Every structure is written in structure tokens, then in C-alpha cells.
PDB file of C-alpha atoms in Angstrom:
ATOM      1  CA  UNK D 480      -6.401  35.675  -8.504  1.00 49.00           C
ATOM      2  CA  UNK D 481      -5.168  31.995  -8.716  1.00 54.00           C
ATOM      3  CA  UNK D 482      -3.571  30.613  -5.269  1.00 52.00           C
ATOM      4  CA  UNK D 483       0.215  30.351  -5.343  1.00 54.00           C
ATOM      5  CA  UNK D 484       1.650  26.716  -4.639  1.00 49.00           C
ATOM      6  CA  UNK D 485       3.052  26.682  -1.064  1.00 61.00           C
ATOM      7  CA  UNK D 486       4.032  23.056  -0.175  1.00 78.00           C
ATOM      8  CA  UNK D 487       6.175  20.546  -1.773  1.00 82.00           C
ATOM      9  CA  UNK D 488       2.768  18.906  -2.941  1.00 83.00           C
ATOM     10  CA  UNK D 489       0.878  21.843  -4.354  1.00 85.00           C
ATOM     11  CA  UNK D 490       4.472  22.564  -6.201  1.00 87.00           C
ATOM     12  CA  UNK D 491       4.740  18.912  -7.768  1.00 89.00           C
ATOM     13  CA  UNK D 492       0.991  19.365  -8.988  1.00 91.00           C
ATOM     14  CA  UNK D 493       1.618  22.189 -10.753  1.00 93.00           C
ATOM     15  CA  UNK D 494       4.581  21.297 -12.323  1.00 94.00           C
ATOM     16  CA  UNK D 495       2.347  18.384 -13.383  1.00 94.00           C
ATOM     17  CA  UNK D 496      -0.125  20.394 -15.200  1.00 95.00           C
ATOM     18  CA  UNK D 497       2.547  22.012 -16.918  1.00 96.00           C
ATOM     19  CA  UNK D 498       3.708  19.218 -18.545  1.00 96.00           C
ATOM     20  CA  UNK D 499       0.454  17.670 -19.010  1.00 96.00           C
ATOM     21  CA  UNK D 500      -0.564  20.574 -20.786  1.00 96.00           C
ATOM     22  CA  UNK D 501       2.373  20.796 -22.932  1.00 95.00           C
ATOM     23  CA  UNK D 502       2.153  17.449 -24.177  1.00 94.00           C
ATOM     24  CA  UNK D 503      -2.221  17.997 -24.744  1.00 94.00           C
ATOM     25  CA  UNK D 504      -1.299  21.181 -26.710  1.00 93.00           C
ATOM     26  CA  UNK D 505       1.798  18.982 -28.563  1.00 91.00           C
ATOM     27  CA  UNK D 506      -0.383  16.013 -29.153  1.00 87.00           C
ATOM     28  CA  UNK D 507      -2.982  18.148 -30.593  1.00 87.00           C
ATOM     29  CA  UNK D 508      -0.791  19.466 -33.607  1.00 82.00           C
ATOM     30  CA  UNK D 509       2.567  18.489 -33.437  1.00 82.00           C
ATOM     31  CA  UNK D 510       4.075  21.774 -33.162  1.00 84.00           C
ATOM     32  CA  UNK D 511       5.770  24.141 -30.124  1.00 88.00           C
ATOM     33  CA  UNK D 512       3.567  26.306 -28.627  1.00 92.00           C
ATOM     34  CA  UNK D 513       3.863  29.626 -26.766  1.00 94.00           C
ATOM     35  CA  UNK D 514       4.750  29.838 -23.157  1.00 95.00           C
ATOM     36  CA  UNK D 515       1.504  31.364 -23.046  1.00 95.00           C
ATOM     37  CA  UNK D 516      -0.230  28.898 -24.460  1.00 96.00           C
ATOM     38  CA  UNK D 517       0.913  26.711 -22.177  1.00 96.00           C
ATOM     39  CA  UNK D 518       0.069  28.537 -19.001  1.00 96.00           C
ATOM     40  CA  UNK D 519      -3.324  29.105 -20.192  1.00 95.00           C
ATOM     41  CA  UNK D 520      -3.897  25.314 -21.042  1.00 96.00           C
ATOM     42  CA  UNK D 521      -2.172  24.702 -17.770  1.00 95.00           C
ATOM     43  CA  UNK D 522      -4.569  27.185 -16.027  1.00 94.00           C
ATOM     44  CA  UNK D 523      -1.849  28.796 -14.805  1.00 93.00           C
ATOM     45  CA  UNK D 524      -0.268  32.412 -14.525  1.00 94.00           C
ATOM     46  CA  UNK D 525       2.638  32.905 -16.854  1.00 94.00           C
ATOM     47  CA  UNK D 526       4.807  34.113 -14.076  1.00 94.00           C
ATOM     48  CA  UNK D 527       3.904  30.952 -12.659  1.00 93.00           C
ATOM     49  CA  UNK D 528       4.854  28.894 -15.431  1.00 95.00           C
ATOM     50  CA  UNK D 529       8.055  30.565 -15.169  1.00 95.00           C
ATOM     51  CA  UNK D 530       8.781  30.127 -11.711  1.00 94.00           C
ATOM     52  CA  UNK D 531       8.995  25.876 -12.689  1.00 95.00           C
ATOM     53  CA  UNK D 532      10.679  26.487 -15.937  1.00 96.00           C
ATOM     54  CA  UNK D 533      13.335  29.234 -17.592  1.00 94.00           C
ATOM     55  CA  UNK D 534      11.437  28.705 -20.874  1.00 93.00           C
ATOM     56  CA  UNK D 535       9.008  26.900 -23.172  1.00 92.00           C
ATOM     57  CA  UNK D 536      12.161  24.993 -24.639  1.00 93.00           C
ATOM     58  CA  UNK D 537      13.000  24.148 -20.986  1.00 95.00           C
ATOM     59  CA  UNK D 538       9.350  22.261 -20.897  1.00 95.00           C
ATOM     60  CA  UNK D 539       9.361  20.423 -23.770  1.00 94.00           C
ATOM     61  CA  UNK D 540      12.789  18.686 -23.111  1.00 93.00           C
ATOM     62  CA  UNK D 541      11.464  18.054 -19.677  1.00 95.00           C
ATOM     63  CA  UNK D 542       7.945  16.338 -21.280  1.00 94.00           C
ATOM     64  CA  UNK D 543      11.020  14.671 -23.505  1.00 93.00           C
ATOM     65  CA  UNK D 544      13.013  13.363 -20.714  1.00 94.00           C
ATOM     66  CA  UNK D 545       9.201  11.973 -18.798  1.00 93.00           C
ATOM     67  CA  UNK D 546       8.375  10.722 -22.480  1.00 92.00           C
ATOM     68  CA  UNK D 547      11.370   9.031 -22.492  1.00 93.00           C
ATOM     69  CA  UNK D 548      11.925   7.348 -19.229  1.00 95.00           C
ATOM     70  CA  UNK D 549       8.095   5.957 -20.230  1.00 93.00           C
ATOM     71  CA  UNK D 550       8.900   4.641 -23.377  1.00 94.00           C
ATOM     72  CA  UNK D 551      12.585   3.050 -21.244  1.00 95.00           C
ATOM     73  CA  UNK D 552      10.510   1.487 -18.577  1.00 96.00           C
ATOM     74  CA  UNK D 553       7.542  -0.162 -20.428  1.00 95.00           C
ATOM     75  CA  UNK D 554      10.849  -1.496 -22.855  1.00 95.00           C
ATOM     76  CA  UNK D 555      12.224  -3.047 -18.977  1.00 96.00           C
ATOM     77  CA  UNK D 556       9.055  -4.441 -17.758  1.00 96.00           C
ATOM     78  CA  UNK D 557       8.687  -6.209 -21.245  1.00 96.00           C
ATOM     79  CA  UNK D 558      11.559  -7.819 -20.986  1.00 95.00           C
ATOM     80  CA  UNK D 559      11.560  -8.774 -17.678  1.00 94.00           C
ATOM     81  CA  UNK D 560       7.158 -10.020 -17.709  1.00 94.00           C
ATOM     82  CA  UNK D 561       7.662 -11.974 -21.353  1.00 91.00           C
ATOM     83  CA  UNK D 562       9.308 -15.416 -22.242  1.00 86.00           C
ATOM     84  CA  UNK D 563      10.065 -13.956 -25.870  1.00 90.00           C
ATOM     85  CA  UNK D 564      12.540 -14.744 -28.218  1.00 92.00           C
ATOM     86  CA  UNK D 565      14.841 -11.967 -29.515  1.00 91.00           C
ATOM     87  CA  UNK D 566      13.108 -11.733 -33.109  1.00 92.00           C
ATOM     88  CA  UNK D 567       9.968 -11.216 -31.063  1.00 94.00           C
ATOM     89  CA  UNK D 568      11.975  -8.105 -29.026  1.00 94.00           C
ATOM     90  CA  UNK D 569      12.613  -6.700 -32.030  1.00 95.00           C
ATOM     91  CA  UNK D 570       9.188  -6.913 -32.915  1.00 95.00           C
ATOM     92  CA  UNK D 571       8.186  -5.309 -29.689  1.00 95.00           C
ATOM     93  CA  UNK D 572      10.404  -2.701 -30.180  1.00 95.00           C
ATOM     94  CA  UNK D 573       9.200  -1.510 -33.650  1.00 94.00           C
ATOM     95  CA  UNK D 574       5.948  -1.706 -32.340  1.00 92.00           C
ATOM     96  CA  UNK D 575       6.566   0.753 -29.269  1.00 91.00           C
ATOM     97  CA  UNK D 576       8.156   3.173 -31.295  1.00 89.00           C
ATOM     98  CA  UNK D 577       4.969   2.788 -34.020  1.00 85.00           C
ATOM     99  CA  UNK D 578       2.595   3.096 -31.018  1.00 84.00           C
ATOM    100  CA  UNK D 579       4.216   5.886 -29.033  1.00 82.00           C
ATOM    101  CA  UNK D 580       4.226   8.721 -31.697  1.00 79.00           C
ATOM    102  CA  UNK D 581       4.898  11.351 -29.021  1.00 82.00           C
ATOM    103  CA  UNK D 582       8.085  10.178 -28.010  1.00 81.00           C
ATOM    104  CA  UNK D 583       9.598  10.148 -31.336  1.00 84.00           C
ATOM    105  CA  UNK D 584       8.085  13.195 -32.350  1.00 84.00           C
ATOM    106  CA  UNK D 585       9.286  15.013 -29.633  1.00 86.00           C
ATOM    107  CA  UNK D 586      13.072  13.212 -29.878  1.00 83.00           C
ATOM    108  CA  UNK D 587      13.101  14.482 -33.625  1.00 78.00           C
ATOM    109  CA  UNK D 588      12.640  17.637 -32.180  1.00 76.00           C
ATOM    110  CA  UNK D 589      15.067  17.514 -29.498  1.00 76.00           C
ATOM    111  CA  UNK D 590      18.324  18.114 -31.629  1.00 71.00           C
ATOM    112  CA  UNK D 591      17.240  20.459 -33.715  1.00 68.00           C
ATOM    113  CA  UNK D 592      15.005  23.128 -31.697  1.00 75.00           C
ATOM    114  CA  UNK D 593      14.770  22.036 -28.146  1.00 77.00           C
ATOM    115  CA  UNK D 594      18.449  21.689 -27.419  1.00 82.00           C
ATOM    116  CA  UNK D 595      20.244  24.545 -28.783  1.00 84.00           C
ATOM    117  CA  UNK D 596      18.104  26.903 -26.924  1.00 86.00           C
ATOM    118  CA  UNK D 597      18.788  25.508 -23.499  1.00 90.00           C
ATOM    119  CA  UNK D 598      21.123  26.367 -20.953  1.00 92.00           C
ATOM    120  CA  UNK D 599      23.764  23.618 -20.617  1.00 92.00           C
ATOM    121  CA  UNK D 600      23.270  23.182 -16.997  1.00 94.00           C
ATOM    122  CA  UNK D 601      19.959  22.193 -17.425  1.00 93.00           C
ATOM    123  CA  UNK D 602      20.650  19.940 -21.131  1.00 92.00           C
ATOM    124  CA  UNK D 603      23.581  18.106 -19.204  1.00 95.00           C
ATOM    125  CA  UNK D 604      20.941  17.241 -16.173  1.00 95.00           C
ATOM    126  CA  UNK D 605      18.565  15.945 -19.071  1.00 94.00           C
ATOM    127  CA  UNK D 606      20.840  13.964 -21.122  1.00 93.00           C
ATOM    128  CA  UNK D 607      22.400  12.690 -18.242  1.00 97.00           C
ATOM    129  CA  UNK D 608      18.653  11.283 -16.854  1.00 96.00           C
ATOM    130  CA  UNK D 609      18.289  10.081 -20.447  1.00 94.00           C
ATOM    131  CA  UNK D 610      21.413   8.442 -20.679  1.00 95.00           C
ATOM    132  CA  UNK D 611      20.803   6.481 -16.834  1.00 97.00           C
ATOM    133  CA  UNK D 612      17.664   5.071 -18.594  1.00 96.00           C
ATOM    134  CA  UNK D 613      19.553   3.392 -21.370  1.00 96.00           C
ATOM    135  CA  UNK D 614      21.757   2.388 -19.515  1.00 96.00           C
ATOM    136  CA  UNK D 615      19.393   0.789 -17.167  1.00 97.00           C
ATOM    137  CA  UNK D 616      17.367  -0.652 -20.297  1.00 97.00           C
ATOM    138  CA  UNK D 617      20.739  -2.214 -22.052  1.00 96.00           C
ATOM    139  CA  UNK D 618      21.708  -3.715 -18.564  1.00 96.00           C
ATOM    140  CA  UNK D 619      18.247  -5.888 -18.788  1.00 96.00           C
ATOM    141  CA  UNK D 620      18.835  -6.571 -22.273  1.00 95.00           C
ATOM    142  CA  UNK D 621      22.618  -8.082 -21.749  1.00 95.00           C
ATOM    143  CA  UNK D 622      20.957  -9.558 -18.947  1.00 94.00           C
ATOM    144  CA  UNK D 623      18.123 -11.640 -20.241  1.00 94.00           C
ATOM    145  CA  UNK D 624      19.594 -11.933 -23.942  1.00 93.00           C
ATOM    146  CA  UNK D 625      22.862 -13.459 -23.557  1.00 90.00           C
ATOM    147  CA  UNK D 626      23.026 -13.290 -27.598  1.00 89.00           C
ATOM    148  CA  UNK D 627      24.565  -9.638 -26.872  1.00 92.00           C
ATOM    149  CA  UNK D 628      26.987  -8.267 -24.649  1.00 92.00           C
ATOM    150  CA  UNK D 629      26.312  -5.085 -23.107  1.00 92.00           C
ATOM    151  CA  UNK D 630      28.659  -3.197 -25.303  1.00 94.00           C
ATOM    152  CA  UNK D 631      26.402  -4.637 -28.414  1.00 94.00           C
ATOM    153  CA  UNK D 632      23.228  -3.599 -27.022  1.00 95.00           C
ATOM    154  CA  UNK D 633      24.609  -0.060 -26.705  1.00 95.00           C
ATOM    155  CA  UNK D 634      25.413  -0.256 -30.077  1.00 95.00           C
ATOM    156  CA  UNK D 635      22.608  -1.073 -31.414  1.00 95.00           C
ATOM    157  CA  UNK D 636      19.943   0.566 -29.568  1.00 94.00           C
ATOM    158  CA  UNK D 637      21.534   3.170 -30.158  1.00 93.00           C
ATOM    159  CA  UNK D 638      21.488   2.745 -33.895  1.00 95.00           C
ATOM    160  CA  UNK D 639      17.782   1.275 -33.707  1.00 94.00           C
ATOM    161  CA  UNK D 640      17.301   5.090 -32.136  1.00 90.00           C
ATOM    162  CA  UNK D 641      19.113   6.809 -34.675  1.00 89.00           C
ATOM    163  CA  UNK D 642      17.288   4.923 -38.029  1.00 93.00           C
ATOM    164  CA  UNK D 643      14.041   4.994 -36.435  1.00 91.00           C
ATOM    165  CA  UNK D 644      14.039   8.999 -35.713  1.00 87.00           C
ATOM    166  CA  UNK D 645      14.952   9.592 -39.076  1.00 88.00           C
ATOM    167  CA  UNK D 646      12.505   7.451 -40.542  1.00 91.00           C
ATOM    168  CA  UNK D 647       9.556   8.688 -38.609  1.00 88.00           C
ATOM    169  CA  UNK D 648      10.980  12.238 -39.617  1.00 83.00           C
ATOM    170  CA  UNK D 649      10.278  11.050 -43.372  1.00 85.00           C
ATOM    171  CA  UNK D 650       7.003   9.109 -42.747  1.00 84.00           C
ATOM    172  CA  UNK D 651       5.452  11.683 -40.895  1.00 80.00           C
ATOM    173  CA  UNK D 652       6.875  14.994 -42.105  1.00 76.00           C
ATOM    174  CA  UNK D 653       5.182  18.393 -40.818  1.00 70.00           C
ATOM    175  CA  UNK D 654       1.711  19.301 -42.241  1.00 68.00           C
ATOM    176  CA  UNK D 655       3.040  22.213 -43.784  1.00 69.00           C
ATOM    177  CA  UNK D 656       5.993  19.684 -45.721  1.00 72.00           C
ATOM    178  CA  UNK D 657       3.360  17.105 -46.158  1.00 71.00           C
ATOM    179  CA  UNK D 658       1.343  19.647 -48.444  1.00 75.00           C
ATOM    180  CA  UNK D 659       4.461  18.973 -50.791  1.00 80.00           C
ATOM    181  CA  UNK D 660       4.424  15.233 -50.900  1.00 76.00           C
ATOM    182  CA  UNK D 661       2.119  12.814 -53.007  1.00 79.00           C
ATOM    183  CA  UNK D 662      -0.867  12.228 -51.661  1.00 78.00           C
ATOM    184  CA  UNK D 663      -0.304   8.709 -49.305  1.00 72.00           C
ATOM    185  CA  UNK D 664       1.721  11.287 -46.999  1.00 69.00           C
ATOM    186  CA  UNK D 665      -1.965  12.074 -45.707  1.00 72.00           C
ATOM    187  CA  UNK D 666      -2.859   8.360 -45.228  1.00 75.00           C
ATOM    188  CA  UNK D 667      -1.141   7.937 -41.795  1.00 75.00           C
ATOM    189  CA  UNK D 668      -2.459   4.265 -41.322  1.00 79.00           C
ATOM    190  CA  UNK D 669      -0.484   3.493 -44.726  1.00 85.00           C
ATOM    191  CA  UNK D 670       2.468   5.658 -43.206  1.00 83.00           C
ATOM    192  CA  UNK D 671       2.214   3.769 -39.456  1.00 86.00           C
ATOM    193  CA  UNK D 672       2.685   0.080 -41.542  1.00 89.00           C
ATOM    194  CA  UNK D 673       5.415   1.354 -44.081  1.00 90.00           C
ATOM    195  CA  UNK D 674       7.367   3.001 -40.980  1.00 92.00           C
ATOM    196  CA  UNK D 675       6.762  -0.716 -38.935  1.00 93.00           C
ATOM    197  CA  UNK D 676       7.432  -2.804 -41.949  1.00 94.00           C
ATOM    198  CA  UNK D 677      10.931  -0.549 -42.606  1.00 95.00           C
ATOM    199  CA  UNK D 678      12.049  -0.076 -39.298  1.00 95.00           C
ATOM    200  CA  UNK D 679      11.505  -3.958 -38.521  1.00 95.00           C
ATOM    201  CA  UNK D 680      13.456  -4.930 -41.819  1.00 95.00           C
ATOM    202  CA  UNK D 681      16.266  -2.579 -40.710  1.00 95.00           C
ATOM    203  CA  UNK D 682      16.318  -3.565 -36.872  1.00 95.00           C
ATOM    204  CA  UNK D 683      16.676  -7.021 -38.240  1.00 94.00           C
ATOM    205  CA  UNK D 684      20.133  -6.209 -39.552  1.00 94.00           C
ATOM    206  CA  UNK D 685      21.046  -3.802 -36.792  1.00 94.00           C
ATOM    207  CA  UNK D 686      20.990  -6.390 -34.166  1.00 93.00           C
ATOM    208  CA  UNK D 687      21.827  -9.563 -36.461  1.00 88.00           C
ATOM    209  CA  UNK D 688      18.971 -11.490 -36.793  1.00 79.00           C
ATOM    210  CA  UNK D 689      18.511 -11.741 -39.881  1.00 60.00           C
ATOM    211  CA  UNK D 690      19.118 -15.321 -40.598  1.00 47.00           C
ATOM    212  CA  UNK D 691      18.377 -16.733 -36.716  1.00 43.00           C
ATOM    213  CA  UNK D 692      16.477 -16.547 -34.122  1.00 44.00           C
ATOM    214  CA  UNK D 693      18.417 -16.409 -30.840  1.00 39.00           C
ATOM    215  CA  UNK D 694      16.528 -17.922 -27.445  1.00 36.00           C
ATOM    216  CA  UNK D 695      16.163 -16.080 -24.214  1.00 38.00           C
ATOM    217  CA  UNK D 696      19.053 -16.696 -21.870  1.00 37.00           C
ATOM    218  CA  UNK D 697      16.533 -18.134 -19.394  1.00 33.00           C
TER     219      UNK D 697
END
């Protein structure tokens, strides 16, 4: 019989290998899993697993919001470590999103699985820690790119957000929708450069650059 967590520190290192084994079991295939396939990967009881979380859906917005706050704070120490250019933000940014396929895979998902099987106590508490990251993120960018106000960098994050999603969504479709598709679906390196050569072409116009290249405010 396993041993049941009984200080704050056992607690946080099991809620850890709940969401590391989430995301192993999501990385692997790119599908939800079973609660009990989680608590086995997690080598954990199932009662356990429930005891951190109300439900499976409950985990993966959770690996979601982590995912997310990731993705927000490598975007912050970017900008705040590099003497770059705007154009070469942009750059960075269609890069991330290229480079961290389990953030946008899981955001596609977010919408239309994850969310409308939560509780809203719990989906306010994660948009709301999701929504303090951007916000922290479009502070830096108003801060060190005096091109945009803060209201534009809202804006068009947001949009950036909104086109890349959908794009990766069409790029990298299911396996089971793929089996539908001409054959360069399979190809994912030819997939990763159209998504990155798309995306950039698009973030161009989202955030005006398309004809300049604006400096760094310092």
C-alpha cells in the first residue's frame, strides 16, 4: 500500500507527478487520457489522484495554466535579456510557439473539451492566472517597445494567439483526421516550416511591421 502525503511537501510532490505524468502521457500521443491512466503513470492511487483534482479535465487545464505561465515567462525574460528589434520579437515569437508544441496543443484543446467540463469556480481561478500572465507579458512589451501602447499589445497578442491556435489546429490535425489529408500532413518538419513561415507572414501584419522595422525603446 502506497504512503499517503502528510506534509505540505509530500502534497506539492505529488501534485507534481500528477501533472508531470499528464503531460508524459499527452506528449506521447496527443490525446486525453483516463484518470486512470494518469494515476498509474503518476504511480499513484486513483483515490489519490482525486484527492488533488475533481477530474481528468481538472488536470489538463491545470498542466494548461503551468504550460502557459512557461511559455509567458520565457516570452518576459526574452524581452527583458535581448537588445532586439521588434521584427526580431516577432520572430521570437513564431519561433516559441513552433518550438513549444505542447502549449498550443493543449490551448486548442482548452475551448473545446477541457473547459466545458469544468466547474466554473475552478475555470474562473484558471483564466484568471492566465489572464495575470498576459497581462504581466504586455506590461514588458509596452514597456521596452514604445512602438505600442499597452492597449495595442493586448490587441495583438491576443490576435497573434487566436491565428496561431487555429493554424497549428490545421497544420497538425489529429492522427485520426490526418489519415484524411494528402500525404505532406505526415511530414511534420514540412508542417513545423509552413506553420513558422505563415504565422510569421501573418504576425507581420498583426502588429504592423510590415513595411518597418521599429527600434527598442532603450
Amino acid at each position: 500500500m502506497r504512503p499517503r502525503a502528510n506534509s505540505n511537501q509530500d502534497k506539492a510532490r505529488k501534485h507534481e507527478a500528477i501533472i508531470a505524468a499528464t503531460i508524459r502521457l499527452f506528449e506521447r500521443d496527443r490525446k486525453l487520457h483516463t484518470a486512470t491512466d494518469i494515476a498509474k503513470e503518476a504511480n499513484v492511487g486513483k483515490a489519490t489522484l482525486y484527492s488533488y483534482f475533481k477530474s481528468k479535465d481538472e488536470i489538463y487545464m491545470e498542466s494548461l495554466v503551468l504550460n502557459f505561465t512557461k511559455w509567458h515567462e520565457g516570452l518576459r525574460i526574452f524581452i527583458q535579456t535581448q537588445n532586439t528589434s521588434s521584427d526580431e520579437l516577432i520572430t521570437y515569437l513564431c519561433r516559441s510557439i513552433t518550438d513549444f508544441t505542447l502549449f498550443v496543443d493543449l490551448v486548442s484543446l482548452a475551448s473545446v473539451v477541457l473547459e466545458e467540463n469544468l466547474e466554473t469556480s475552478f475555470l474562473v481561478k484558471a483564466r484568471a492566472r492566465m489572464r495575470d500572465q498576459s497581462r504581466l507579458s504586455c506590461q514588458v512589451l509596452a514597456q521596452y517597445y514604445k512602438c505600442w501602447s499597452e492597449e495595442e499589445v493586448k490587441r495583438n497578442l491576443r490576435r497573434f494567439y487566436l491565428y496561431g491556435v487555429a493554424l497549428w489546429k490545421e497544420c497538425f490535425p489529429s492522427p485520426q483526421v490526418a489519415l484524411a489529408l494528402p500525404p505532406k500532413y505526415s511530414i511534420r518538419a514540412l508542417q513545423r516550416e509552413r506553420f513558422f513561415t505563415e504565422l510569421h507572414s501573418m504576425s507581420q501584419l498583426i502588429w504592423s511591421l510590415t513595411n518597418s522595422k521599429s527600434p527598442l525603446a532603450h
